Coordinates of C-alpha atoms in Angstrom, one line a residue:
X237 CA 6.3 -15.3 -16.6
X238 CA 5.6 -14.6 -13.2
X239 CA 5.4 -10.9 -13.0
X240 CA 8.2 -8.7 -10.5
X241 CA 6.6 -6.3 -7.7
X242 CA 6.7 -3.3 -10.4
X243 CA 5.7 -5.9 -13.3
X244 CA 2.0 -5.6 -14.4
X245 CA -0.1 -8.1 -13.3
X246 CA -2.8 -7.2 -16.1
X247 CA -1.7 -4.8 -18.7
X248 CA -5.1 -3.7 -21.1
X249 CA -3.3 -2.6 -24.4
X250 CA -5.3 -0.1 -26.8
X251 CA -8.2 -2.4 -26.1
X252 CA -11.4 -1.4 -28.1
X253 CA -14.8 -3.6 -27.4
X254 CA -17.5 -2.9 -30.4
X255 CA -20.8 -3.7 -30.6
X256 CA -22.2 -3.4 -34.5
X257 CA -22.0 0.8 -34.8
X258 CA -21.3 1.4 -31.2
X259 CA -17.6 1.6 -29.7
X260 CA -18.6 0.7 -25.9
X261 CA -14.5 1.0 -24.8
X262 CA -12.0 2.7 -27.2
X263 CA -8.0 1.8 -26.9
X264 CA -8.2 1.3 -23.6
X265 CA -4.9 0.9 -21.7
X266 CA -4.5 -0.6 -17.9
X267 CA -2.3 -1.2 -15.7
X268 CA -1.3 -2.8 -12.8
X269 CA 1.1 -4.5 -10.9
X270 CA 0.9 -6.4 -7.3
X271 CA -0.1 -4.8 -4.7
X272 CA -1.6 -2.4 -6.3
X273 CA -5.9 -0.7 -5.4
X274 CA -7.4 1.3 -8.4
X275 CA -10.7 2.9 -9.1
X276 CA -12.7 2.5 -12.3
X277 CA -15.3 5.1 -12.4
X278 CA -17.6 6.9 -15.2
X279 CA -21.5 7.7 -15.6
X280 CA -23.3 5.4 -16.5
X281 CA -22.8 3.5 -19.8
X282 CA -19.1 5.0 -19.8
X283 CA -17.8 1.3 -20.1
X284 CA -16.6 0.2 -17.3
X285 CA -18.2 -3.4 -16.7
X286 CA -17.6 -4.0 -20.6
X287 CA -14.0 -3.1 -19.1
X288 CA -14.5 -5.6 -16.9
X289 CA -16.2 -7.8 -19.6
X290 CA -13.1 -8.1 -22.2
X291 CA -10.9 -8.4 -18.5
X292 CA -12.3 -11.9 -17.5
X293 CA -12.6 -13.5 -21.1
X294 CA -16.8 -12.6 -20.4
X295 CA -16.2 -10.6 -24.1
X296 CA -13.3 -10.8 -27.2
X297 CA -12.4 -7.5 -27.0
X298 CA -12.2 -6.2 -30.7
X299 CA -9.2 -5.2 -30.9
X300 CA -6.2 -4.9 -28.4
X301 CA -4.6 -7.0 -26.0
X302 CA -5.4 -8.5 -22.6
X303 CA -2.1 -9.9 -20.2
X304 CA -1.7 -11.5 -17.4
X305 CA 1.7 -11.5 -16.1
X306 CA 2.9 -11.0 -19.5
X307 CA 1.0 -13.2 -21.6
X308 CA -2.4 -12.8 -24.2
X309 CA -5.3 -14.5 -22.9
X310 CA -7.3 -12.9 -25.4
X311 CA -10.1 -15.5 -26.9
X312 CA -9.7 -17.3 -23.7
X313 CA -12.6 -18.6 -21.7
X314 CA -13.9 -17.1 -18.3
X315 CA -12.4 -20.4 -16.3
X316 CA -9.3 -20.0 -18.1
X317 CA -8.5 -16.9 -17.9
X318 CA -9.8 -17.5 -13.5
X319 CA -7.4 -20.4 -13.5
X320 CA -4.9 -17.6 -14.9
X321 CA -5.4 -15.4 -11.5
X322 CA -7.9 -13.1 -12.5
X323 CA -11.1 -13.5 -10.9
X324 CA -14.3 -11.0 -10.9
X325 CA -17.4 -10.7 -8.5
X326 CA -20.4 -8.8 -10.1
X327 CA -22.9 -5.9 -10.4
X328 CA -25.9 -8.4 -9.2
X329 CA -24.8 -11.6 -7.3
X330 CA -24.7 -15.0 -9.5
X331 CA -24.2 -17.2 -5.9
X332 CA -25.3 -20.4 -6.1
X333 CA -28.6 -19.7 -4.1
X334 CA -29.3 -23.6 -3.6
X335 CA -26.1 -24.3 -1.5
X336 CA -24.5 -23.6 1.4
X337 CA -22.1 -20.6 2.3
X338 CA -19.8 -23.4 2.9
X339 CA -20.3 -25.2 -0.2
X340 CA -20.3 -22.4 -2.3
X341 CA -16.9 -21.6 -1.5
X342 CA -15.4 -24.8 -1.4
X343 CA -16.5 -25.3 -5.1
X344 CA -14.4 -22.3 -5.9
X345 CA -10.7 -24.2 -3.7
X346 CA -11.7 -26.8 -5.9
X347 CA -9.6 -25.4 -8.9
X348 CA -6.3 -27.0 -6.6
X349 CA -8.3 -30.4 -5.5
X350 CA -5.0 -33.0 -6.1
X351 CA -7.9 -35.8 -6.2
X352 CA -8.8 -37.3 -9.7
X353 CA -12.1 -38.6 -10.3
X354 CA -11.5 -41.8 -9.3
X355 CA -10.2 -41.5 -6.1
X356 CA -13.7 -39.2 -5.9
X357 CA -15.8 -42.6 -6.8
X358 CA -13.5 -44.1 -4.6
X359 CA -13.8 -41.9 -2.0
X360 CA -9.9 -43.1 -1.2
X361 CA -7.8 -41.5 1.1
X362 CA -5.9 -39.2 -0.8
X363 CA -9.6 -37.5 -1.8
X364 CA -10.9 -37.6 1.5
X365 CA -7.5 -35.6 3.0
X366 CA -8.0 -33.3 -0.9
X367 CA -11.9 -32.8 0.9
X368 CA -10.5 -31.9 4.5
X369 CA -8.0 -29.4 3.3
X370 CA -10.6 -27.9 1.1
X371 CA -12.9 -27.4 3.8
X372 CA -10.3 -25.7 6.5
X373 CA -9.3 -23.3 3.1
X374 CA -12.9 -22.1 2.2
X375 CA -13.5 -22.3 6.7
X376 CA -10.8 -19.6 6.4
X377 CA -11.8 -17.4 3.6
X378 CA -15.4 -17.2 5.2
X379 CA -13.4 -16.4 8.5
X380 CA -12.0 -13.3 6.1
X381 CA -14.9 -12.2 5.4
X382 CA -17.1 -12.6 8.5
X383 CA -19.2 -15.1 7.4
X384 CA -17.9 -18.2 9.3
X385 CA -21.1 -18.0 11.7
X386 CA -23.4 -18.6 8.2
X387 CA -21.2 -21.6 7.3
X388 CA -24.2 -24.1 7.2
X389 CA -27.1 -22.0 6.5
X390 CA -28.4 -21.4 2.4
X391 CA -27.1 -18.2 0.4
X392 CA -30.4 -16.6 -0.4
X393 CA -31.1 -16.8 3.3
X394 CA -28.7 -14.0 3.9
X395 CA -28.7 -10.6 3.8
X396 CA -27.8 -8.8 0.5
X397 CA -25.1 -6.9 1.8
X398 CA -23.6 -10.3 3.3
X399 CA -24.3 -12.4 -0.1
X400 CA -21.5 -9.5 -1.8
X401 CA -19.0 -10.5 0.6
X402 CA -19.8 -14.0 0.3
X403 CA -19.1 -13.3 -3.6
X404 CA -15.9 -11.5 -2.5
X405 CA -15.0 -15.1 -0.6
X406 CA -15.4 -17.5 -3.3
X407 CA -13.8 -15.0 -5.7
X408 CA -10.2 -15.0 -3.2
X409 CA -11.0 -19.1 -2.9
X410 CA -9.4 -18.8 -6.8
X411 CA -6.3 -18.0 -5.4
X412 CA -5.9 -14.4 -8.1
X413 CA -3.2 -12.3 -8.5
X414 CA -6.1 -9.9 -9.8
X415 CA -9.4 -9.2 -7.9
X416 CA -11.5 -7.2 -9.9
X417 CA -15.0 -6.2 -7.9
X418 CA -17.9 -4.6 -9.9
X419 CA -20.0 -2.4 -6.9
X420 CA -19.0 -4.1 -4.2
X421 CA -20.9 -2.2 -1.9
X422 CA -24.4 -2.0 -3.9
X423 CA -27.2 -3.0 -1.4
X424 CA -24.8 -1.8 1.6
X425 CA -25.9 0.6 4.3
X426 CA -23.3 2.8 4.9
X427 CA -21.8 1.4 8.4
X428 CA -21.7 -1.8 6.1
X429 CA -19.9 0.6 3.9
X430 CA -17.0 1.7 6.0
X431 CA -16.6 -1.6 6.9
X432 CA -15.8 -2.8 3.1
X433 CA -13.2 -0.3 2.9
X434 CA -11.4 -1.5 5.4
X435 CA -12.0 -5.1 4.4
X436 CA -11.1 -4.1 0.6
X437 CA -7.7 -3.2 2.1
X438 CA -6.9 -5.8 4.4
X439 CA -7.6 -7.9 1.9
X440 CA -5.1 -6.2 -0.8
X441 CA -2.4 -6.2 1.9
X442 CA -2.6 -9.8 3.4
X443 CA -3.0 -11.3 -0.2
X444 CA -1.2 -8.8 -2.2
X445 CA -3.1 -8.9 -4.9
X446 CA -4.0 -5.8 -7.5
X447 CA -7.4 -5.0 -6.8
X448 CA -9.6 -2.7 -9.6
X449 CA -13.0 -1.2 -8.3
X450 CA -16.0 -0.5 -10.0
X451 CA -17.9 1.8 -7.5
X452 CA -20.7 4.5 -7.7
X453 CA -20.3 5.4 -4.4
X454 CA -18.2 8.0 -4.4
X455 CA -16.9 8.1 -0.9
X456 CA -15.4 4.8 -1.2
X457 CA -14.1 4.3 -4.0
X458 CA -12.2 8.0 -3.3
X459 CA -11.6 6.1 -0.4
X460 CA -10.6 3.2 -0.8
X461 CA -8.3 3.8 -4.1
X462 CA -5.0 4.9 -5.0
X463 CA -5.4 6.2 -8.2
X464 CA -8.0 5.9 -10.5
X465 CA -8.8 5.6 -14.2
X466 CA -12.3 7.5 -15.4
X467 CA -14.0 6.8 -18.5
X468 CA -16.8 8.4 -20.4
X469 CA -18.8 7.1 -23.6
X470 CA -15.6 4.1 -23.5
X471 CA -12.7 6.1 -23.4
X472 CA -10.7 7.1 -20.8
X473 CA -11.2 11.0 -19.9
X474 CA -8.9 11.5 -16.4
X475 CA -6.4 9.4 -14.6
X476 CA -4.5 10.3 -11.5
X477 CA -5.3 10.6 -7.6
X478 CA -8.7 10.3 -6.4
X479 CA -7.8 14.3 -5.2
X480 CA -6.3 15.4 -8.8
X481 CA -9.6 13.1 -10.5
X482 CA -12.3 15.2 -8.6
X483 CA -11.1 18.4 -9.1
X484 CA -10.2 17.6 -13.5
X485 CA -12.4 19.8 -15.2
X486 CA -13.3 17.4 -17.7
X487 CA -14.2 14.8 -15.0
X488 CA -16.8 17.7 -13.6
X489 CA -18.3 18.3 -16.8
X490 CA -18.6 14.1 -17.5
X491 CA -20.7 13.7 -14.9
X492 CA -22.8 17.2 -14.6
X493 CA -23.2 18.3 -17.9
X494 CA -21.5 21.5 -19.2
X495 CA -23.1 24.5 -17.0
X496 CA -23.4 26.3 -20.2
X497 CA -24.7 24.1 -22.7
X498 CA -28.1 24.9 -21.5
X499 CA -29.0 20.9 -21.7
X500 CA -29.9 18.4 -18.6
X501 CA -27.2 17.0 -16.3
X502 CA -25.2 14.1 -16.8
X503 CA -25.8 11.5 -13.2
X504 CA -24.2 12.7 -10.5
X505 CA -20.4 11.2 -9.7
X506 CA -21.1 7.2 -9.9
X507 CA -23.3 5.2 -11.6
X508 CA -23.7 1.9 -13.6
X509 CA -21.9 1.0 -16.9

């Protein structure tokens, strides 16, 4: 099944993630259409990364359904869900740090390789043509992310902000329909964050992807997202435009605490989880 311009390419229906007696995510609903750019925010421990893990197969939901293009993917392994069109980055970069920048992206391009094991072993003309095509595609993704000049450098030698961009390039190289970005601005300075906002929009527009972003930098996520979903203790407490969410009393209380409760405050707007 293929999504139309208005039907969801990614949908979560009443997804619950329970670890022993703890519900990290409870009856979570989400739908993303092609080309949508949505932010998922909440205080520390709200369930944001748990939601990403349920979407991408790192966890199998305790209850509920995850659908990609209308097909249920519960219980499938991460590489199988990636092949269905869902790619992600991580809070902490997970690059092949001893490989070159180019090879990190080439590996992701091999999902579309047409040459088999025998052709690779014999280095047939078809294999060599396939490798040339993959190398060209990998360079194109590096160019989009502003990393082409580093193609021959080891990934571990890149500054942290550029490692984050390399992870995005590698995710794009899998040919996704949905791109999940987990704190993409972590480790970046202010100017790099501004550049990243424009880059995320460009990726959405050029590739017509649905993009779901977790980000603790509220200026970035409010500036780049068309709508927001707010989690607190695994439960959705608000949905809407950035302006509406910013003024929502439940959101203010979740982040800052109840000023009449007499207790400590919650973390500032943003945070991990």
